[in-house]
Amino acid sequence: MKRKIGAKEIALMGLLIAMQIILTRQFVVQTEFFRISFSFIAVILMGWLFGPLFAAVGNGLADLFGFVLRPVGMFFPGYTLTAVVEGLIYGLFFYNKKMTLTRNIIGNLVGSIASTSLNTVWLWMTMGKESTIAYLPGRLLTALVLLVVKILVVELIAKRKMLTRLVTK
């Protein structure tokens, strides 16, 4: 059965893409050693509401549009691929499924491992071996802290009755 996408769904996806861009580019804590952002909220909602394909495309578009609107550093397509993979993972774990603590933990763990691993490869390719190794302990600690934050935030979101009605429509 094909899923129907209407004006309401397109508008909601557009809002989530805009939310992802704003949370990634505006509301971010960034130093030379780590970066913490709440953009995962929009990506998880894309996956939860629209599934893996739409979340992958939506997150990829958000990455591209975000770079065009407010570039940070140089453009490297690997980071866009990471965004696509994240959307795909969250869609696979959360779309049309009841949100349980176990699903939340495993989905966020897989997403964090994939994101951290891919971004480490991209850093290795763009910055070299020495820089990547030097930043790795801080990046791993940041990923671990952010994993806990993601799990807690998703638990809070999952408990909202209005959002649950949207997901189970």
Tab-separated table of C-alpha atoms in Angstrom:
chain	number	residue	atom	x	y	z
A	1	MET	CA	0.000	0.000	0.000
A	2	LYS	CA	1.418	3.362	-1.025
A	3	ARG	CA	1.424	6.148	1.490
A	4	LYS	CA	-0.473	9.291	0.508
A	5	ILE	CA	1.377	12.540	0.968
A	6	GLY	CA	-0.851	15.580	1.048
A	7	ALA	CA	-0.434	19.273	1.686
A	8	LYS	CA	-0.496	18.784	5.471
A	9	GLU	CA	2.352	16.247	5.347
A	10	ILE	CA	4.416	18.398	2.959
A	11	ALA	CA	3.949	21.442	5.205
A	12	LEU	CA	4.893	19.463	8.311
A	13	MET	CA	8.012	18.074	6.611
A	14	GLY	CA	8.946	21.614	5.547
A	15	LEU	CA	8.572	22.796	9.135
A	16	LEU	CA	10.727	19.944	10.403
A	17	ILE	CA	13.409	20.717	7.797
A	18	ALA	CA	13.340	24.372	8.864
A	19	MET	CA	13.471	23.325	12.523
A	20	GLN	CA	16.483	21.101	11.809
A	21	ILE	CA	18.296	23.950	10.039
A	22	ILE	CA	17.599	26.417	12.846
A	23	LEU	CA	18.603	23.981	15.594
A	24	THR	CA	21.781	23.027	13.721
A	25	ARG	CA	22.928	26.509	12.729
A	26	GLN	CA	21.545	28.825	15.432
A	27	PHE	CA	21.014	26.927	18.678
A	28	VAL	CA	24.319	25.134	18.950
A	29	VAL	CA	27.162	25.079	21.449
A	30	GLN	CA	30.397	24.747	19.539
A	31	THR	CA	34.043	24.938	20.495
A	32	GLU	CA	37.155	23.771	18.751
A	33	PHE	CA	36.796	20.377	20.435
A	34	PHE	CA	33.069	19.596	20.485
A	35	ARG	CA	29.669	20.531	19.105
A	36	ILE	CA	26.332	20.032	20.840
A	37	SER	CA	23.076	20.672	19.034
A	38	PHE	CA	19.432	19.734	19.508
A	39	SER	CA	18.863	19.200	15.764
A	40	PHE	CA	18.317	15.504	16.486
A	41	ILE	CA	14.800	16.389	17.658
A	42	ALA	CA	13.719	17.341	14.132
A	43	VAL	CA	15.438	14.319	12.581
A	44	ILE	CA	13.836	11.885	15.018
A	45	LEU	CA	10.425	13.476	14.412
A	46	MET	CA	10.934	13.134	10.644
A	47	GLY	CA	11.714	9.451	11.061
A	48	TRP	CA	8.900	8.882	13.533
A	49	LEU	CA	6.247	10.651	11.460
A	50	PHE	CA	7.324	9.968	7.866
A	51	GLY	CA	9.499	6.861	7.786
A	52	PRO	CA	13.022	6.093	6.639
A	53	LEU	CA	12.886	7.344	3.044
A	54	PHE	CA	11.307	10.716	3.786
A	55	ALA	CA	13.453	11.238	6.888
A	56	ALA	CA	16.605	10.454	4.901
A	57	VAL	CA	15.670	12.864	2.100
A	58	GLY	CA	14.422	15.518	4.534
A	59	ASN	CA	17.554	15.429	6.664
A	60	GLY	CA	19.785	15.452	3.584
A	61	LEU	CA	17.926	18.485	2.217
A	62	ALA	CA	18.142	20.206	5.607
A	63	ASP	CA	21.908	19.692	5.594
A	64	LEU	CA	22.262	21.107	2.082
A	65	PHE	CA	19.912	24.058	2.649
A	66	GLY	CA	21.548	24.789	5.995
A	67	PHE	CA	24.973	24.954	4.394
A	68	VAL	CA	23.719	27.251	1.622
A	69	LEU	CA	21.952	29.558	4.100
A	70	ARG	CA	24.739	29.657	6.691
A	71	PRO	CA	27.927	27.863	5.735
A	72	VAL	CA	30.185	26.645	8.500
A	73	GLY	CA	33.568	25.525	7.223
A	74	MET	CA	33.932	23.894	3.849
A	75	PHE	CA	31.303	21.806	2.135
A	76	PHE	CA	32.024	18.083	2.072
A	77	PRO	CA	29.357	15.688	0.713
A	78	GLY	CA	30.232	13.061	3.315
A	79	TYR	CA	28.525	15.092	6.017
A	80	THR	CA	25.363	15.207	3.902
A	81	LEU	CA	25.601	11.431	3.530
A	82	THR	CA	25.813	11.181	7.327
A	83	ALA	CA	22.625	13.262	7.592
A	84	VAL	CA	20.866	10.950	5.115
A	85	VAL	CA	21.980	7.853	7.037
A	86	GLU	CA	20.796	9.362	10.347
A	87	GLY	CA	17.349	10.055	8.913
A	88	LEU	CA	17.204	6.533	7.502
A	89	ILE	CA	18.163	4.971	10.842
A	90	TYR	CA	15.645	6.971	12.868
A	91	GLY	CA	12.937	6.164	10.333
A	92	LEU	CA	13.732	2.450	10.480
A	93	PHE	CA	13.669	2.376	14.278
A	94	PHE	CA	10.730	4.681	15.038
A	95	TYR	CA	8.268	4.777	12.101
A	96	ASN	CA	4.952	2.999	12.794
A	97	LYS	CA	6.314	1.531	16.012
A	98	LYS	CA	5.377	2.006	19.629
A	99	MET	CA	8.026	4.078	21.375
A	100	THR	CA	9.476	2.007	24.187
A	101	LEU	CA	12.521	2.777	26.284
A	102	THR	CA	14.367	-0.163	24.705
A	103	ARG	CA	13.559	1.007	21.152
A	104	ASN	CA	14.551	4.545	22.126
A	105	ILE	CA	17.914	3.436	23.530
A	106	ILE	CA	18.781	1.066	20.672
A	107	GLY	CA	17.654	3.493	17.936
A	108	ASN	CA	19.608	6.380	19.390
A	109	LEU	CA	22.630	4.179	20.062
A	110	VAL	CA	22.719	2.921	16.464
A	111	GLY	CA	22.193	6.468	15.153
A	112	SER	CA	24.976	7.841	17.350
A	113	ILE	CA	27.417	5.088	16.413
A	114	ALA	CA	26.722	5.540	12.701
A	115	SER	CA	26.982	9.325	12.879
A	116	THR	CA	30.157	9.358	14.977
A	117	SER	CA	31.802	6.670	12.847
A	118	LEU	CA	30.982	8.286	9.515
A	119	ASN	CA	31.951	11.764	10.674
A	120	THR	CA	35.257	10.401	11.975
A	121	VAL	CA	35.968	8.985	8.513
A	122	TRP	CA	35.096	12.354	6.927
A	123	LEU	CA	37.351	14.179	9.392
A	124	TRP	CA	40.150	11.734	8.618
A	125	MET	CA	39.709	12.442	4.899
A	126	THR	CA	39.553	16.233	5.253
A	127	MET	CA	41.857	16.958	8.221
A	128	GLY	CA	44.254	14.049	8.269
A	129	LYS	CA	45.165	11.294	10.673
A	130	GLU	CA	46.875	13.331	13.397
A	131	SER	CA	44.083	15.900	13.812
A	132	THR	CA	41.393	13.243	13.808
A	133	ILE	CA	43.163	11.175	16.465
A	134	ALA	CA	43.754	14.276	18.579
A	135	TYR	CA	40.057	15.211	18.531
A	136	LEU	CA	38.711	11.664	18.925
A	137	PRO	CA	38.567	11.402	22.764
A	138	GLY	CA	36.620	14.666	23.036
A	139	ARG	CA	34.323	13.681	20.185
A	140	LEU	CA	33.594	10.296	21.782
A	141	LEU	CA	32.827	11.917	25.140
A	142	THR	CA	30.535	14.439	23.430
A	143	ALA	CA	28.761	11.623	21.559
A	144	LEU	CA	28.214	9.731	24.811
A	145	VAL	CA	26.800	12.776	26.619
A	146	LEU	CA	24.607	13.615	23.626
A	147	LEU	CA	23.355	10.010	23.493
A	148	VAL	CA	22.032	10.317	27.045
A	149	VAL	CA	20.444	13.679	26.211
A	150	LYS	CA	18.795	12.205	23.074
A	151	ILE	CA	17.326	9.302	25.024
A	152	LEU	CA	15.921	11.610	27.716
A	153	VAL	CA	14.475	14.109	25.214
A	154	VAL	CA	12.851	11.372	23.120
A	155	GLU	CA	11.305	9.925	26.271
A	156	LEU	CA	9.845	13.346	27.090
A	157	ILE	CA	8.542	13.794	23.542
A	158	ALA	CA	7.065	10.282	23.459
A	159	LYS	CA	5.002	11.031	26.553
A	160	ARG	CA	3.244	14.002	24.921
A	161	LYS	CA	-0.304	12.938	24.055
A	162	MET	CA	-0.674	15.349	21.127
A	163	LEU	CA	2.430	14.014	19.391
A	164	THR	CA	1.398	10.434	20.058
A	165	ARG	CA	-1.930	11.149	18.291
A	166	LEU	CA	-0.036	12.561	15.306
A	167	VAL	CA	2.149	9.473	15.086
A	168	THR	CA	-0.647	6.926	15.453
A	169	LYS	CA	-3.127	8.637	13.105
